[in-house]
Tab-separated table of C-alpha atoms and ligand atoms in Angstrom:
chain	number	residue	atom	x	y	z
V	1	MET	CA	0.000	0.000	0.000
V	2	SER	CA	1.216	3.499	-0.718
V	3	GLN	CA	1.788	5.828	2.216
V	4	THR	CA	3.092	8.661	0.096
V	5	ARG	CA	-0.140	10.619	-0.141
V	6	PHE	CA	-0.010	11.790	3.496
V	7	ALA	CA	1.177	15.370	3.905
V	8	PRO	CA	3.873	15.847	6.582
V	9	ARG	CA	1.916	16.575	9.741
V	10	VAL	CA	3.119	16.538	13.345
V	11	PHE	CA	0.932	15.763	16.361
V	12	SER	CA	1.985	15.481	19.984
V	13	GLY	CA	0.548	16.130	23.429
V	14	ILE	CA	1.249	16.530	27.122
V	15	GLN	CA	-1.031	15.621	30.028
V	16	PRO	CA	-2.223	18.419	32.340
V	17	SER	CA	-1.681	16.013	35.225
V	18	GLY	CA	0.497	18.425	37.194
V	19	GLY	CA	2.988	21.198	36.511
V	20	LEU	CA	5.347	20.908	33.533
V	21	THR	CA	8.752	19.426	34.346
V	22	LEU	CA	12.142	19.911	32.758
V	23	GLY	CA	11.651	16.362	31.387
V	24	ASN	CA	8.508	17.403	29.549
V	25	TYR	CA	10.255	20.535	28.327
V	26	LEU	CA	13.444	18.931	26.982
V	27	GLY	CA	11.894	15.615	25.915
V	28	ALA	CA	8.865	17.141	24.264
V	29	LEU	CA	8.090	20.876	24.287
V	30	LYS	CA	11.442	22.219	23.121
V	31	ARG	CA	11.374	19.745	20.249
V	32	PHE	CA	7.769	20.688	19.412
V	33	VAL	CA	8.980	24.259	18.936
V	34	ASP	CA	11.914	23.115	16.774
V	35	MET	CA	9.568	21.127	14.520
V	36	GLN	CA	7.141	24.047	14.284
V	37	ASP	CA	9.959	26.380	13.320
V	38	THR	CA	11.395	24.201	10.532
V	39	GLY	CA	8.294	25.031	8.513
V	40	ASP	CA	8.491	21.503	7.027
V	41	PHE	CA	5.365	20.278	8.816
V	42	GLU	CA	1.884	21.324	9.753
V	43	THR	CA	2.064	21.119	13.569
V	44	ILE	CA	-0.735	20.264	15.995
V	45	TYR	CA	-0.098	20.285	19.747
V	46	CYS	CA	-2.477	19.198	22.447
V	47	MET	CA	-3.212	19.315	26.164
V	48	VAL	CA	-4.427	15.729	26.631
V	49	ASP	CA	-6.910	16.231	29.478
V	50	LEU	CA	-8.851	13.033	28.672
V	51	HIS	CA	-5.647	11.082	29.302
V	52	ALA	CA	-5.053	12.929	32.573
V	53	ILE	CA	-8.364	11.658	34.038
V	54	THR	CA	-7.294	8.026	33.644
V	55	VAL	CA	-6.064	8.613	37.189
V	56	TRP	CA	-7.895	10.838	39.712
V	57	GLN	CA	-7.652	14.596	39.084
V	58	ASP	CA	-9.144	17.241	41.329
V	59	PRO	CA	-11.532	19.185	38.992
V	60	GLU	CA	-10.319	22.686	39.920
V	61	LYS	CA	-6.670	21.635	39.676
V	62	LEU	CA	-7.275	19.991	36.304
V	63	ARG	CA	-8.773	23.211	34.929
V	64	HIS	CA	-5.877	25.233	36.330
V	65	ASN	CA	-3.236	22.781	35.083
V	66	THR	CA	-4.748	22.702	31.597
V	67	ARG	CA	-4.589	26.494	31.274
V	68	GLU	CA	-1.109	26.585	32.810
V	69	LEU	CA	0.060	23.927	30.372
V	70	ALA	CA	-1.321	26.004	27.484
V	71	ALA	CA	0.620	28.967	28.908
V	72	GLY	CA	3.722	26.717	29.056
V	73	PHE	CA	3.359	25.772	25.402
V	74	ILE	CA	3.022	29.393	24.323
V	75	ALA	CA	5.770	30.691	26.625
V	76	SER	CA	8.134	28.005	25.276
V	77	GLY	CA	7.614	29.214	21.719
V	78	ILE	CA	4.533	27.468	20.332
V	79	ASP	CA	2.847	30.120	18.217
V	80	PRO	CA	-0.933	29.499	18.123
V	81	GLU	CA	-1.037	31.036	14.644
V	82	LYS	CA	1.672	28.768	13.215
V	83	SER	CA	0.610	25.621	15.128
V	84	VAL	CA	-2.859	24.371	15.999
V	85	LEU	CA	-2.979	24.436	19.818
V	86	ILE	CA	-5.817	22.499	21.402
V	87	ASN	CA	-7.263	20.931	24.496
V	88	GLN	CA	-8.211	17.321	23.711
V	89	SER	CA	-11.729	17.308	25.214
V	90	GLN	CA	-12.706	20.311	23.064
V	91	VAL	CA	-12.218	18.243	19.907
V	92	PRO	CA	-14.734	15.383	20.354
V	93	GLU	CA	-13.444	13.378	17.373
V	94	HIS	CA	-10.464	12.223	19.508
V	95	ALA	CA	-12.764	10.295	21.864
V	96	GLN	CA	-15.023	9.144	19.015
V	97	LEU	CA	-12.151	7.621	17.058
V	98	GLY	CA	-10.757	6.315	20.359
V	99	TRP	CA	-13.872	4.151	20.698
V	100	VAL	CA	-13.432	2.770	17.185
V	101	PHE	CA	-9.817	1.904	18.039
V	102	ASN	CA	-10.935	0.193	21.273
V	103	CYS	CA	-12.665	-2.208	18.920
V	104	VAL	CA	-9.566	-2.619	16.715
V	105	ALA	CA	-6.881	-2.993	19.420
V	106	ARG	CA	-6.584	-6.310	21.260
V	107	MET	CA	-6.632	-6.772	25.045
V	108	GLY	CA	-3.292	-8.604	24.851
V	109	TRP	CA	-1.629	-5.605	23.164
V	110	MET	CA	-2.747	-3.277	25.966
V	111	GLY	CA	-1.760	-5.702	28.712
V	112	ARG	CA	1.835	-5.706	27.444
V	113	MET	CA	2.287	-1.925	27.769
V	114	THR	CA	4.950	-1.137	30.355
V	115	GLN	CA	3.268	2.158	31.300
V	116	TRP	CA	0.095	0.206	32.181
V	117	LYS	CA	2.118	-2.259	34.239
V	118	ASP	CA	4.014	0.549	36.007
V	119	LYS	CA	0.986	2.724	36.723
V	120	ALA	CA	-1.499	-0.030	37.607
V	121	GLY	CA	1.153	-1.935	39.557
V	122	LYS	CA	-0.138	-4.761	41.714
V	123	ASN	CA	-3.508	-3.071	41.941
V	124	ALA	CA	-4.665	-3.640	38.352
V	125	GLU	CA	-8.156	-4.697	39.493
V	126	LYS	CA	-8.685	-1.227	40.927
V	127	ALA	CA	-7.159	0.731	38.013
V	128	SER	CA	-9.559	2.536	35.674
V	129	LEU	CA	-10.574	1.003	32.372
V	130	GLY	CA	-9.381	4.288	30.837
V	131	LEU	CA	-5.834	3.695	32.078
V	132	PHE	CA	-5.840	0.303	30.365
V	133	ALA	CA	-7.222	1.737	27.101
V	134	TYR	CA	-4.951	4.839	27.212
V	135	PRO	CA	-2.782	3.805	24.213
V	136	SER	CA	-5.835	3.298	22.029
V	137	LEU	CA	-7.005	6.884	22.714
V	138	MET	CA	-3.435	8.044	22.076
V	139	ALA	CA	-3.531	6.302	18.684
V	140	ALA	CA	-6.780	8.150	17.955
V	141	ASP	CA	-5.225	11.502	18.986
V	142	ILE	CA	-2.563	10.981	16.349
V	143	LEU	CA	-4.494	9.279	13.581
V	144	VAL	CA	-7.559	11.542	13.707
V	145	TYR	CA	-5.197	14.075	12.073
V	146	HIS	CA	-3.505	11.547	9.772
V	147	ALA	CA	-0.334	12.713	11.530
V	148	THR	CA	2.858	11.349	9.983
V	149	HIS	CA	5.384	12.299	12.703
V	150	VAL	CA	5.135	12.298	16.502
V	151	PRO	CA	7.922	13.852	18.614
V	152	VAL	CA	7.972	12.151	22.032
V	153	GLY	CA	10.306	11.129	24.834
V	154	GLU	CA	11.738	7.608	24.989
V	155	ASP	CA	9.003	6.480	27.442
V	156	GLN	CA	6.338	6.801	24.737
V	157	LYS	CA	8.085	4.612	22.152
V	158	GLN	CA	6.024	1.521	22.936
V	159	HIS	CA	2.732	3.449	22.643
V	160	LEU	CA	3.841	4.744	19.253
V	161	GLU	CA	4.526	1.191	18.092
V	162	LEU	CA	1.019	0.291	19.174
V	163	THR	CA	-0.351	3.247	17.171
V	164	ARG	CA	1.346	1.776	14.110
V	165	ASP	CA	-0.150	-1.658	14.910
V	166	ILE	CA	-3.646	-0.184	15.198
V	167	ALA	CA	-3.305	1.712	11.894
V	168	THR	CA	-1.972	-1.408	10.169
V	169	LYS	CA	-4.754	-3.639	11.537
V	170	PHE	CA	-7.479	-1.135	10.629
V	171	ASN	CA	-6.113	-0.730	7.082
V	172	HIS	CA	-5.811	-4.495	6.720
V	173	ASP	CA	-9.209	-5.415	8.243
V	174	TYR	CA	-11.087	-2.967	6.005
V	175	GLY	CA	-8.830	-3.353	2.945
V	176	VAL	CA	-7.986	0.350	2.808
V	177	ASP	CA	-4.915	2.588	2.864
V	178	PHE	CA	-6.592	5.115	5.120
V	179	PHE	CA	-4.433	5.650	8.209
V	180	PRO	CA	-0.734	6.535	7.894
V	181	ILE	CA	1.929	4.448	9.620
V	182	THR	CA	3.231	7.179	11.888
V	183	GLU	CA	6.950	7.749	12.543
V	184	PRO	CA	8.042	8.399	16.131
V	185	VAL	CA	10.619	11.183	16.384
V	186	ILE	CA	12.804	10.389	19.405
V	187	GLU	CA	16.070	12.269	19.102
V	188	GLY	CA	18.449	14.580	20.950
V	189	ALA	CA	20.348	14.312	24.228
V	190	ALA	CA	17.300	14.502	26.497
V	191	THR	CA	14.814	11.903	25.297
V	192	ARG	CA	14.861	10.474	28.821
V	193	VAL	CA	15.532	13.013	31.568
V	194	MET	CA	15.960	11.188	34.867
V	195	SER	CA	14.970	12.051	38.427
V	196	LEU	CA	17.494	14.285	40.227
V	197	ARG	CA	17.250	11.937	43.226
V	198	ASP	CA	17.502	8.587	41.433
V	199	GLY	CA	19.243	8.146	38.085
V	200	SER	CA	17.256	4.979	37.337
V	201	LYS	CA	13.829	6.691	37.465
V	202	LYS	CA	12.439	9.103	34.894
V	203	MET	CA	11.760	12.680	35.985
V	204	SER	CA	8.001	12.843	36.372
V	205	LYS	CA	5.297	15.375	37.338
V	206	SER	CA	3.647	12.889	39.644
V	207	ASP	CA	6.781	11.818	41.579
V	208	PRO	CA	5.933	12.461	45.248
V	209	SER	CA	9.361	14.087	45.754
V	210	ASP	CA	9.461	17.678	44.487
V	211	ALA	CA	13.280	17.564	44.791
V	212	SER	CA	13.311	14.865	42.079
V	213	ARG	CA	12.309	17.308	39.348
V	214	ILE	CA	12.690	20.854	38.101
V	215	ASN	CA	9.282	22.415	37.556
V	216	MET	CA	8.926	25.014	34.840
V	217	THR	CA	7.449	27.328	37.465
V	218	ASP	CA	10.387	26.969	39.924
V	219	ASP	CA	12.199	30.231	40.678
V	220	ALA	CA	15.948	30.698	40.155
V	221	ASP	CA	16.878	29.886	43.772
V	222	THR	CA	14.832	26.694	43.781
V	223	ILE	CA	16.346	25.531	40.481
V	224	ALA	CA	19.888	26.195	41.732
V	225	LYS	CA	19.166	24.433	45.041
V	226	LYS	CA	17.685	21.350	43.370
V	227	ILE	CA	20.673	21.050	41.026
V	228	ARG	CA	23.120	21.569	43.897
V	229	LYS	CA	21.411	18.764	45.835
V	230	ALA	CA	21.053	16.437	42.827
V	231	LYS	CA	22.431	12.977	43.521
V	232	THR	CA	25.864	12.411	41.923
V	233	ASP	CA	28.952	10.284	42.473
V	234	PRO	CA	32.329	11.464	43.823
V	235	GLU	CA	34.220	11.174	40.481
V	236	ALA	CA	35.130	14.075	38.196
V	237	LEU	CA	33.411	14.293	34.791
V	238	PRO	CA	35.046	12.136	32.103
V	239	SER	CA	36.262	13.711	28.878
V	240	GLU	CA	34.379	11.238	26.647
V	241	ALA	CA	30.793	9.940	26.569
V	242	ASP	CA	31.970	6.350	27.172
V	243	GLY	CA	33.075	7.337	30.661
V	244	LEU	CA	29.431	8.030	31.615
V	245	LYS	CA	28.316	4.459	30.920
V	246	ASP	CA	27.837	3.250	34.487
V	247	ARG	CA	27.198	6.655	35.996
V	248	PRO	CA	23.460	7.320	35.490
V	249	GLU	CA	23.270	10.459	37.634
V	250	ALA	CA	26.333	12.048	36.019
V	251	ARG	CA	25.051	11.123	32.575
V	252	ASN	CA	21.692	12.701	33.363
V	253	LEU	CA	23.189	16.064	34.331
V	254	VAL	CA	25.426	16.086	31.259
V	255	ASN	CA	22.455	15.214	29.027
V	256	ILE	CA	20.415	18.039	30.532
V	257	TYR	CA	23.288	20.459	29.949
V	258	ALA	CA	23.714	19.284	26.352
V	259	ALA	CA	20.005	19.583	25.532
V	260	MET	CA	19.714	23.058	27.023
V	261	ALA	CA	22.897	24.366	25.419
V	262	ASN	CA	22.065	22.738	22.046
V	263	MET	CA	25.365	20.859	22.242
V	264	SER	CA	26.268	17.196	21.851
V	265	VAL	CA	27.354	15.212	24.925
V	266	ASP	CA	30.870	15.047	23.472
V	267	GLN	CA	30.995	18.830	23.125
V	268	VAL	CA	29.895	19.267	26.767
V	269	LEU	CA	32.571	16.826	27.927
V	270	ALA	CA	35.227	18.496	25.779
V	271	GLU	CA	34.449	21.671	27.735
V	272	HIS	CA	33.826	20.222	31.213
V	273	GLY	CA	35.759	16.924	31.250
V	274	GLY	CA	37.864	16.711	34.424
V	275	ALA	CA	35.589	19.110	36.341
V	276	GLN	CA	34.219	18.115	39.734
V	277	PHE	CA	30.469	18.426	40.361
V	278	GLY	CA	31.230	21.329	42.678
V	279	THR	CA	32.123	23.270	39.500
V	280	PHE	CA	29.814	21.636	36.974
V	281	LYS	CA	26.615	21.936	39.007
V	282	PRO	CA	26.773	25.756	39.329
V	283	ALA	CA	27.452	25.992	35.563
V	284	LEU	CA	24.422	23.798	34.908
V	285	ALA	CA	22.302	25.818	37.342
V	286	ASP	CA	23.249	29.085	35.598
V	287	LEU	CA	22.382	27.606	32.229
V	288	ALA	CA	19.053	26.230	33.503
V	289	VAL	CA	18.055	29.520	35.118
V	290	ALA	CA	19.020	31.545	32.020
V	291	HIS	CA	16.987	29.180	29.860
V	292	LEU	CA	13.934	28.661	32.052
V	293	ALA	CA	13.463	32.033	33.802
V	294	PRO	CA	12.083	33.853	30.717
V	295	ILE	CA	9.682	30.950	30.111
V	296	SER	CA	8.316	30.907	33.656
V	297	THR	CA	7.988	34.722	33.685
V	298	GLU	CA	6.001	34.580	30.447
V	299	MET	CA	3.848	31.713	31.791
V	300	ALA	CA	2.960	33.813	34.826
V	301	ARG	CA	2.076	36.777	32.583
V	302	LEU	CA	-0.166	34.624	30.387
V	303	MET	CA	-1.872	33.127	33.447
V	304	ASP	CA	-2.992	36.659	34.430
V	305	ASP	CA	-5.433	36.526	31.504
V	306	THR	CA	-6.964	33.049	31.410
V	307	ALA	CA	-9.819	34.353	29.212
V	308	GLU	CA	-7.242	34.924	26.475
V	309	ILE	CA	-5.925	31.365	26.930
V	310	ASP	CA	-9.504	30.065	26.637
V	311	ARG	CA	-9.976	32.077	23.425
V	312	ILE	CA	-6.775	30.612	21.948
V	313	LEU	CA	-7.935	27.075	22.793
V	314	ALA	CA	-11.434	27.665	21.364
V	315	ARG	CA	-9.915	28.934	18.118
V	316	GLY	CA	-7.509	25.957	18.079
V	317	ALA	CA	-10.436	23.546	18.492
V	318	GLU	CA	-12.244	25.150	15.555
V	319	ARG	CA	-9.164	24.776	13.329
V	320	ALA	CA	-8.595	21.215	14.531
V	321	ARG	CA	-12.161	20.141	13.806
V	322	ALA	CA	-11.809	21.257	10.200
V	323	ILE	CA	-9.294	18.370	9.960
V	324	THR	CA	-10.754	15.802	12.361
V	325	ALA	CA	-14.453	15.884	11.394
V	326	PRO	CA	-13.892	14.788	7.753
V	327	ILE	CA	-11.419	12.070	8.847
V	328	LEU	CA	-13.907	10.701	11.407
V	329	LYS	CA	-16.704	10.874	8.813
V	330	GLN	CA	-14.641	8.828	6.349
V	331	THR	CA	-13.739	6.357	9.114
V	332	TYR	CA	-17.440	5.843	9.902
V	333	GLU	CA	-18.172	5.334	6.213
V	334	ILE	CA	-15.382	2.735	5.928
V	335	ILE	CA	-16.646	0.757	8.923
V	336	GLY	CA	-20.273	0.811	7.743
V	337	MET	CA	-22.061	3.335	9.941
V	338	VAL	CA	-25.410	4.291	8.367
V	339	ALA	CA	-25.503	8.001	9.106
V	340	PRO	CA	-22.039	9.523	8.965
V	341	VAL	CA	-21.645	12.481	11.333
V	342	GLU	CA	-21.500	16.039	10.068
V	343	ALA	CA	-19.010	18.533	11.478
J	1	AQP	N1	11.583	12.547	32.028
J	1	AQP	C1	11.293	12.736	30.758
J	1	AQP	N2	12.275	12.820	29.827
J	1	AQP	C2	11.988	13.026	28.526
J	1	AQP	N3	10.736	13.171	28.054
J	1	AQP	C3	9.738	13.100	28.948
J	1	AQP	N4	8.399	13.195	28.816
J	1	AQP	C4	7.815	13.056	30.029
J	1	AQP	N5	8.745	12.870	30.972
J	1	AQP	C5	9.949	12.887	30.335
J	1	AQP	C6	7.733	13.422	27.548
J	1	AQP	O1	6.794	14.463	27.730
J	1	AQP	C7	5.677	14.212	26.890
J	1	AQP	C8	4.422	14.337	27.662
J	1	AQP	O2	4.347	13.376	28.682
J	1	AQP	P1	2.969	13.225	29.448
J	1	AQP	O3	2.714	14.389	30.296
J	1	AQP	O4	1.906	12.924	28.500
J	1	AQP	O5	3.106	11.939	30.301
J	1	AQP	P2	4.282	11.248	30.951
J	1	AQP	O6	5.267	10.771	29.946
J	1	AQP	O7	3.677	10.181	31.824
J	1	AQP	O8	4.933	12.416	31.813
J	1	AQP	P3	5.057	12.499	33.339
J	1	AQP	O9	5.714	13.801	33.686
J	1	AQP	O10	5.739	11.271	33.863
J	1	AQP	O11	3.557	12.560	33.802
J	1	AQP	P4	2.833	11.705	34.890
J	1	AQP	O12	3.702	11.817	36.111
J	1	AQP	O13	1.493	12.351	35.062
J	1	AQP	O14	2.744	10.298	34.382
J	1	AQP	C9	5.864	12.825	26.265
J	1	AQP	O15	6.370	12.998	24.953
J	1	AQP	C10	6.902	12.202	27.143
J	1	AQP	O16	7.684	11.264	26.435
């Protein structure tokens, strides 16, 4: 089957399940901006609130976090004129196609997802059905736009493979070439930013320890303090990347530096090889503050006018639905629904 007819289109999202972290910023947001600015793609970015409620969210906090996340996107450089910026629940075709994909995906596929195993843990009986079906809704988020490229962090690789499986099975079952086989875009030094307290755990919004992460809303002193206290080993930095192999915490800090400075790991080590953490950590803190302070200041300014954020999201939803409604309508026609929906 030919996949060449799909125009280059990028989709990606972030959950408003807490404040943005440096992991979300370097692994996702910063790269969203880069892809927007190449001009090679149509770019669609999303606050995935329907995914957030797969675990309990306080309603007022969810509303606040969704608007703050929108502010984070804009403050980081997403231009709502150049990109389509949306909140998932305002574009109903995501959930509608999600249901169709629940009927395409197999239980066994979902049960093998490591995120499901990690988040449900030993308490799978008590986890929500939504948490189990999460990757099927994620496939719908992407494919309801016929998106061809999805920039994500390393942790989302398996879900992206499942998106490809769902598209392939749908195309095969109905004998069509309707959904593209999406390419994950996982590149750069910071596709997996780790906890500052434990180099084997990913930095995460929902980690109970605030010291484990840098929040995009942290002030300069807090950022510097968290970096100063970050777990490290007693060795000096090596002068080549190989020397970081069994040093997860050191590797993490070097990766963060490289991603923020737009340098390769080798370039960072050429500059800082031989330095002790007592020297490297303040350099990293200065870089992080210089990079993040303008973003958090702009986020705070945008959050002073939430009505404007709501207007941007309403306009984004309108633009998104011009794409999603016809794709859902064609999907319904393919699967044999009698009265295809109108936009
Ligand atoms: N630590 C990370 N390093 C690199 N990329 C990361 N991403 C998340 N954490 C890191 C990337 O950010 C995007 C959005 O992620 P998400 O909010 O949808 O969910 P998540 O991956 O589950 O992020 P969190 O912070 O860990 O949220 P919670 O704690 O609510 O589960 C994705 O592209 C992800 O790869």
